[in-house]
Structures are given as C-alpha cells and as structure tokens.
mmCIF file of C-alpha atoms in Angstrom:
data_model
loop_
_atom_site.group_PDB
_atom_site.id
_atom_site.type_symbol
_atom_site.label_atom_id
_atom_site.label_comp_id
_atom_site.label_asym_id
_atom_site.label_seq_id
_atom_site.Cartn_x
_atom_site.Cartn_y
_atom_site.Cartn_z
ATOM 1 C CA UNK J 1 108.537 126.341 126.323
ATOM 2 C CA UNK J 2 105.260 125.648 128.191
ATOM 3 C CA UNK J 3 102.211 124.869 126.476
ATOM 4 C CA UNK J 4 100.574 128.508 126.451
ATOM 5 C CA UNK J 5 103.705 129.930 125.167
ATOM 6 C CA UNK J 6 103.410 127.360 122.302
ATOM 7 C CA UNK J 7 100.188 127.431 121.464
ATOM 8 C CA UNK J 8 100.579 131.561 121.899
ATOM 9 C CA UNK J 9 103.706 131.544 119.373
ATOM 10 C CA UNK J 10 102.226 128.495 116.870
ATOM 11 C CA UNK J 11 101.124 130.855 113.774
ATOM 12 C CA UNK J 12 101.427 129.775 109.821
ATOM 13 C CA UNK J 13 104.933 130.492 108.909
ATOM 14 C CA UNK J 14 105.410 131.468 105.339
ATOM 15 C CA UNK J 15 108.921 131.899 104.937
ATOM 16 C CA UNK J 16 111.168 129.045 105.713
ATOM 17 C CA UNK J 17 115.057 128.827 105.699
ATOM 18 C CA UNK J 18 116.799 125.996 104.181
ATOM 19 C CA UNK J 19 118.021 124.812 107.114
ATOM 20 C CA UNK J 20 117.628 120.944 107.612
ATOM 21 C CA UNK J 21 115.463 119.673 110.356
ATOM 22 C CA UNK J 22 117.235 117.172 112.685
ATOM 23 C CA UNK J 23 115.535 113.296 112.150
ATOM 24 C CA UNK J 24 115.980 113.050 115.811
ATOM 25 C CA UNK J 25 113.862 116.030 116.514
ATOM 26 C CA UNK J 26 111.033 114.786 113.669
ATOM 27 C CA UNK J 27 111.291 111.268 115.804
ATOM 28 C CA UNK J 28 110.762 112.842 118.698
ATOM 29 C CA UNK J 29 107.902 115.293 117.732
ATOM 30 C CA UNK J 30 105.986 112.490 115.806
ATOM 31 C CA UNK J 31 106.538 109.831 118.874
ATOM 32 C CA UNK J 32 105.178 111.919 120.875
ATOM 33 C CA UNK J 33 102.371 113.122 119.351
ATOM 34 C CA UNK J 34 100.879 109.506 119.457
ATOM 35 C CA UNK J 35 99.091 110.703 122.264
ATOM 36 C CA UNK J 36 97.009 112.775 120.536
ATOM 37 C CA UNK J 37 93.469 112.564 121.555
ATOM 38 C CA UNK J 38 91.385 109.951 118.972
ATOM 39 C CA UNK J 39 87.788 108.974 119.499
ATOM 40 C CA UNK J 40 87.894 104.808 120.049
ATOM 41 C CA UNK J 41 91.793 104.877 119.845
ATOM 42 C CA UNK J 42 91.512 104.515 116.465
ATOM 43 C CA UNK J 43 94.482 106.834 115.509
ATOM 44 C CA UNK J 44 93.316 106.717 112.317
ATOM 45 C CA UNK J 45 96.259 109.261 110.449
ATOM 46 C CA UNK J 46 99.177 108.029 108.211
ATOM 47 C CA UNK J 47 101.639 110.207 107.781
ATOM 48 C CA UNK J 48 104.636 110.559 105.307
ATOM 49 C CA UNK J 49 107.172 112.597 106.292
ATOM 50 C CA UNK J 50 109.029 113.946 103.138
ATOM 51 C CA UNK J 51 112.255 115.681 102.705
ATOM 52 C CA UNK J 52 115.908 115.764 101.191
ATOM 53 C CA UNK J 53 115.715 115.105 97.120
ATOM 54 C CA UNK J 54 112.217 113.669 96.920
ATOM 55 C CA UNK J 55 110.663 116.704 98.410
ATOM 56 C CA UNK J 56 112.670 118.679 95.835
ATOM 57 C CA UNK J 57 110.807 116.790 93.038
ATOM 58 C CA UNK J 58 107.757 117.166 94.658
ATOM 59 C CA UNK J 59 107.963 120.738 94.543
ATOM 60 C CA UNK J 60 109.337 120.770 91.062
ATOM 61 C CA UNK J 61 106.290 118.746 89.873
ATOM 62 C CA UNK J 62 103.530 120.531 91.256
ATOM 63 C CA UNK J 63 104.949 124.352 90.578
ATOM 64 C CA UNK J 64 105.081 123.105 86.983
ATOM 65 C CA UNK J 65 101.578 122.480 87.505
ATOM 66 C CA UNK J 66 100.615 125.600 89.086
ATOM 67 C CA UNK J 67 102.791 127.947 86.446
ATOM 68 C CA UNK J 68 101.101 126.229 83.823
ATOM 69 C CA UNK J 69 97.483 127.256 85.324
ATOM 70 C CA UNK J 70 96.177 123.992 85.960
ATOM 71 C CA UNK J 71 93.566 124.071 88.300
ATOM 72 C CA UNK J 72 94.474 120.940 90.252
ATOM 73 C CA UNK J 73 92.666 117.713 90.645
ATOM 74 C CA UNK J 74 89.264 117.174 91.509
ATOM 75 C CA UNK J 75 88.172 117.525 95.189
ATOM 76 C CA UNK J 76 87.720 114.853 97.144
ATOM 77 C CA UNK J 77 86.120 117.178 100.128
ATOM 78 C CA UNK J 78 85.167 121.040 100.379
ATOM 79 C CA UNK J 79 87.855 123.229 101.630
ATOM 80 C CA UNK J 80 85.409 125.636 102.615
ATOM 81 C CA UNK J 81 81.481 125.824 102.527
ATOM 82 C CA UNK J 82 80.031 126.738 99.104
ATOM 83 C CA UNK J 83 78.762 130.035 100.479
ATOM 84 C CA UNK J 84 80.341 131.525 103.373
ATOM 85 C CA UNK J 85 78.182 134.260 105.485
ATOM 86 C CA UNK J 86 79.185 136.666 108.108
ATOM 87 C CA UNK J 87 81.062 136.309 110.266
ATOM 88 C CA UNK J 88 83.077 133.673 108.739
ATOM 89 C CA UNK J 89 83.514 135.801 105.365
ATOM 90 C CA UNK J 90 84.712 139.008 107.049
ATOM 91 C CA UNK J 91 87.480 137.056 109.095
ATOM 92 C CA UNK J 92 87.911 135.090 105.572
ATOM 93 C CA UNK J 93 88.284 137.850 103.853
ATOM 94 C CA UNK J 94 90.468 140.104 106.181
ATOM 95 C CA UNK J 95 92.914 137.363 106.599
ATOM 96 C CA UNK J 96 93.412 136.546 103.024
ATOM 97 C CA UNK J 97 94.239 140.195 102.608
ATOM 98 C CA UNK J 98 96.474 140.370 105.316
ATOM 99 C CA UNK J 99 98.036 137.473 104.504
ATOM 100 C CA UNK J 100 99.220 137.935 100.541
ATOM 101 C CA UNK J 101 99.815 141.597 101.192
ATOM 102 C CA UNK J 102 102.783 140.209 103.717
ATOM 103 C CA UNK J 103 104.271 137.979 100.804
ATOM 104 C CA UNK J 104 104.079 140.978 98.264
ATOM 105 C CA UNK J 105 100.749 140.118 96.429
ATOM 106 C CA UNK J 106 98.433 142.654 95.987
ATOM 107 C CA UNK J 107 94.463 141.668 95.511
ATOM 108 C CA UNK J 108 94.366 143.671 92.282
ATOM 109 C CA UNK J 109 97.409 141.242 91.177
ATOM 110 C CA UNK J 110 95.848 139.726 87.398
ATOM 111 C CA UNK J 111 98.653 137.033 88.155
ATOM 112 C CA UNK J 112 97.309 136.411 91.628
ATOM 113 C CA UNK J 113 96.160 132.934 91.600
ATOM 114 C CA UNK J 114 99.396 131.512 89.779
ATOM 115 C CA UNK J 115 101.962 133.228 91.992
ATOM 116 C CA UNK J 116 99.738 132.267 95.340
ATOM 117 C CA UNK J 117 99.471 128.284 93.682
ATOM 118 C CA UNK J 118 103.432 128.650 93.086
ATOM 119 C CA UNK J 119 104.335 129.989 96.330
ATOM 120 C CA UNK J 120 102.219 127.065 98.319
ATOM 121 C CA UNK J 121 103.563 124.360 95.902
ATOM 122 C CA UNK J 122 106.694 125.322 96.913
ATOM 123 C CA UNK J 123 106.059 124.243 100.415
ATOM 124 C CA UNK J 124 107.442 128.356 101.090
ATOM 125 C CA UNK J 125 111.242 126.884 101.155
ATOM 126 C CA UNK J 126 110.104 124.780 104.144
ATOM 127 C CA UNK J 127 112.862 121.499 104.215
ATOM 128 C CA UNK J 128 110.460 119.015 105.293
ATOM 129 C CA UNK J 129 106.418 118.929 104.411
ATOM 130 C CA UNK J 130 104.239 115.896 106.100
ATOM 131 C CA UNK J 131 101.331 114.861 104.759
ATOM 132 C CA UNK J 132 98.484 113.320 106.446
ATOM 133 C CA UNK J 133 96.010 111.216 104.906
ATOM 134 C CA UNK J 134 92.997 109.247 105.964
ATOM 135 C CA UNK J 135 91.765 106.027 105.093
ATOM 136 C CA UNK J 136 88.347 107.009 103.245
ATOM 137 C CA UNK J 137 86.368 104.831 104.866
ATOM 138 C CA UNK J 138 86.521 106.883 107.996
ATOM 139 C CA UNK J 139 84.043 109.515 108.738
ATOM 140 C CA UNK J 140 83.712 113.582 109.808
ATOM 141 C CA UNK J 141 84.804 112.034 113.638
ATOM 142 C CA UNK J 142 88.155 110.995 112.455
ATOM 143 C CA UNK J 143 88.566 113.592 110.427
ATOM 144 C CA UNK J 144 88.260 115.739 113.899
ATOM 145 C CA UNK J 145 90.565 113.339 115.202
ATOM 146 C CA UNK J 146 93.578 113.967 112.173
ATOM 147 C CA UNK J 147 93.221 117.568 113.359
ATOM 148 C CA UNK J 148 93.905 117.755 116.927
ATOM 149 C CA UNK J 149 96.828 115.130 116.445
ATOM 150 C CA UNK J 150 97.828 117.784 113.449
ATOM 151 C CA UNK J 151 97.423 120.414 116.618
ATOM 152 C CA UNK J 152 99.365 118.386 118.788
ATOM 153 C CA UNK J 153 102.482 117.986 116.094
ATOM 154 C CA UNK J 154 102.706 122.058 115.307
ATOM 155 C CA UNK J 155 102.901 122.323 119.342
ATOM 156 C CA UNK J 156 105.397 119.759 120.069
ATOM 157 C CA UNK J 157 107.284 121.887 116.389
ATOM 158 C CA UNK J 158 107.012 125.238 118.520
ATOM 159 C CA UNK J 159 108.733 123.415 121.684
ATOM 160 C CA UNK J 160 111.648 122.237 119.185
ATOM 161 C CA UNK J 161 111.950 125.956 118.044
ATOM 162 C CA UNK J 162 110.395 124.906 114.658
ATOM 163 C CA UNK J 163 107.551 126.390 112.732
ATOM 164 C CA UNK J 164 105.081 125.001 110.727
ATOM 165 C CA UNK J 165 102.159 125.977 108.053
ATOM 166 C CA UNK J 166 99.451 123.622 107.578
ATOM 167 C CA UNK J 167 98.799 123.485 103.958
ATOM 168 C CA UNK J 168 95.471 122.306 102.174
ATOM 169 C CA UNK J 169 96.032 123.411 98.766
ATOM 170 C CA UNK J 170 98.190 119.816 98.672
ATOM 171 C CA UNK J 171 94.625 118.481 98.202
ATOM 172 C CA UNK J 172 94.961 120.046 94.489
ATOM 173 C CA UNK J 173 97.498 118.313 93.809
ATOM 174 C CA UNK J 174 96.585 114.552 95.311
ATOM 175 C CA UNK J 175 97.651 112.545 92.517
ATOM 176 C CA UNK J 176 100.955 114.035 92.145
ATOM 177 C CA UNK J 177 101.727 113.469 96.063
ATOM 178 C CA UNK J 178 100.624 110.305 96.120
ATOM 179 C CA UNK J 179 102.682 109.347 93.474
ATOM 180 C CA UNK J 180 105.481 110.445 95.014
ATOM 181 C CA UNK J 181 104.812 108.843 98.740
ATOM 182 C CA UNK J 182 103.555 105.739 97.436
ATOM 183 C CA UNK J 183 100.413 106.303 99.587
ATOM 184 C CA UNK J 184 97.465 104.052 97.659
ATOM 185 C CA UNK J 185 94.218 104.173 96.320
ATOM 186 C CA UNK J 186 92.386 103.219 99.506
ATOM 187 C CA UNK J 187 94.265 106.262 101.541
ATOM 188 C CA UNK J 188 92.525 109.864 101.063
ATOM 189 C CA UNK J 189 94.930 113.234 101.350
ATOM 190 C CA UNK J 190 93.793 115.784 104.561
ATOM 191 C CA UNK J 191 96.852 118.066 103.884
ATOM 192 C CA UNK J 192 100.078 118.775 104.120
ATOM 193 C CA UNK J 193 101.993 120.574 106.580
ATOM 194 C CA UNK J 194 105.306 122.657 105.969
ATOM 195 C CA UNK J 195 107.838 122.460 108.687
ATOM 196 C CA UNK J 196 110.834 124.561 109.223
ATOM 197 C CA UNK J 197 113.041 127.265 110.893
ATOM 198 C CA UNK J 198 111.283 130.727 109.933
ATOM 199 C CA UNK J 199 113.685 132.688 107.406
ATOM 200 C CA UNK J 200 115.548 135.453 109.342
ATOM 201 C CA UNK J 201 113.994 139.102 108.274
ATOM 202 C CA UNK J 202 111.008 137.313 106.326
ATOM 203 C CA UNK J 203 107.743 139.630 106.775
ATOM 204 C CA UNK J 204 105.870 138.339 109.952
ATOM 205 C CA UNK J 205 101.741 137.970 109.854
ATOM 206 C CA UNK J 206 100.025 137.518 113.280
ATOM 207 C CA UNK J 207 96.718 137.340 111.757
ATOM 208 C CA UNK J 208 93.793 138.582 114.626
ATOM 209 C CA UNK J 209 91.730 136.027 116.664
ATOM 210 C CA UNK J 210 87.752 137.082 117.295
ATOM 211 C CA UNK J 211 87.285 138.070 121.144
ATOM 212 C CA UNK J 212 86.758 135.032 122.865
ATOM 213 C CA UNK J 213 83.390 136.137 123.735
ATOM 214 C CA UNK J 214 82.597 135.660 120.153
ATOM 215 C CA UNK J 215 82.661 131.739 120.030
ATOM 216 C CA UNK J 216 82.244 130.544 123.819
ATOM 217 C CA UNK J 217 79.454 130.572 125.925
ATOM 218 C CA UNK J 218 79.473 130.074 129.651
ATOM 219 C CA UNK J 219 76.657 128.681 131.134
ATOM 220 C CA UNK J 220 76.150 127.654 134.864
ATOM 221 C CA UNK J 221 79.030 129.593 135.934
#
C-alpha cells in the first residue's frame, strides 16, 4: 500500500472484530513510527499498548462508569473550543450526525449520551487500544508533535491492513486508565487509539472533507 492509498483509506473505524492483532505487526508499526517528525527530537509520547485480559477490565471498568451516567473526570485540556463558529460547527455538527446515525443512534435518542459513552468505552470491540500520554510539563508544540507521530502510527496500521479510531473521550476517564497502565502522576493522557481489523458487514462512514480550497492558500505560485 503506498502512502496516498493509506492516508486515502485511514478513516475512524467503529466496528472492530475480535480478531487478535499480531505483536510482531504492533512491533513493527510502533518501531517504525519512531521517525515521526518531533520539534528538537524530543519524542516526547509514551505509549502503552494494552490488550488481552487487562484491556478487558479496562473496558469493564469504564462502561460501568458510563452506564451509571457519570460524567467522567475533570478535564485536564479542552476537547474542543468553548464556542465553536462556522465553519467549524457545521462540519461539527454534520459529522456527529452522520456518524451516530451509522451506529444506530438517532439525535432525538433521550438515552443518547449513555449509549454513545458505552459504545466508546468499549474501545468498539477493537482488541488492542494505545494510549498516548504526555509528560505535562511539555507545551502546545509537543502536543503537535504526539499528533503527527499518532498520524504516522494509523498509516503504518492501514499498510498492515489494520484500522484504527483515535479516541479522546479516554480523557474522561484518566484516572481509571492510568490505574490500569501504571502510567504516574507526572504523565498527562492525549488519548487513546482503538486498533483492529474492521468487523465484516459493520455500517461504513466516510465522513466528507471541505474542498481543499477551503483551508489552503497558494501564494507565489
């Protein structure tokens, strides 16, 4: 697979099958992805790679959570900007439709929230979830660098034949993952990101991409 057919075919899979993920492949994909891009080499993600029995409890622990309605942990940074405007809403907006209509929740849903928390806390059946963290003394540069070498691993996933579905809603539950990784106190959680084969006959959501004239300007050509 070349890079344009990966980064053409990369899209946030929501329906994983239990299939287990090779270690070989995981070594591979994370090896690799060392060469991600990082301002001053500092390389400054740690990554826990969780699957097997622990991930099961993982999931157990923070469904519970979600079915019970708890609204997660406090955050530690914004997921999005207290007020979005156009055109950041619409494409908000459109692809949150899209994108719960494909799993079978409707926006009128009253039960919404809970079933949306539940189906993210279960990782969407996905075998093996990583989670990325960041020391917090580093700053909004590093946290540009955790995301391109995020980039880089859902690539190298696509060349394996894997999918993936980054995943920030981990940030509401923090404390429960890192009790379970054993990250400490000094270590802040980015997200997490589901990785898998895509379930065979599961809905598929391509959600649409503003024209590239929207966002890029050409100047001096």
């Amino acid at each position: 697979m070349d890079v344009y057919e990966a980064v053409d075919s990369r899209r946030a899979v929501r329906a994983f099958s239990d299939e287990p993920v090779p270690k070989e492949v995981l070594d591979r994909v994370l090896t690799a992805a060392t060469r991600a891009p990082s301002s001053g080499n500092l390389q400054p993600w740690h990554v826990y790679v969780v699957t097997g029995e622990p991930l099961a409890e993982l999931k157990k622990r923070a469904t519970a959570r979600a079915l019970a309605g708890d609204p997660g942990d406090e955050r530690e940074y914004p997921m999005y900007p207290a007020e979005l405007t156009s055109p950041y809403l619409d494409r908000f907006s459109a692809a949150a439709a899209q994108r719960y209509k494909a799993l079978g929740i409707e926006r009128d849903d009253p039960d919404r929230p809970t079933k949306i928390a539940a189906l993210n806390s279960g990782a969407f059946g996905a075998p093996v979830v990583l989670f990325c963290y960041l020391d917090r003394t580093m700053g909004p540069g590093q946290w540009g660098d955790a995301g391109m070498y995020l980039q880089t691993v859902m690539l190298l996933l696509r060349a394996e034949g894997l999918h993936s579905c980054p995943q920030v809603m981990w940030t509401m539950y923090r404390k429960t993952v890192s009790q379970m990784v054993g990250a400490d106190d000094r270590l802040a959680l980015f997200c997490g990101v589901a990785v898998g084969f895509e379930k065979e006959g599961a809905p598929r959501l391509r959600t649409g991409r503003a024209d590239m004239a929207e966002t890029v300007s050409f100047i001096g050509v």
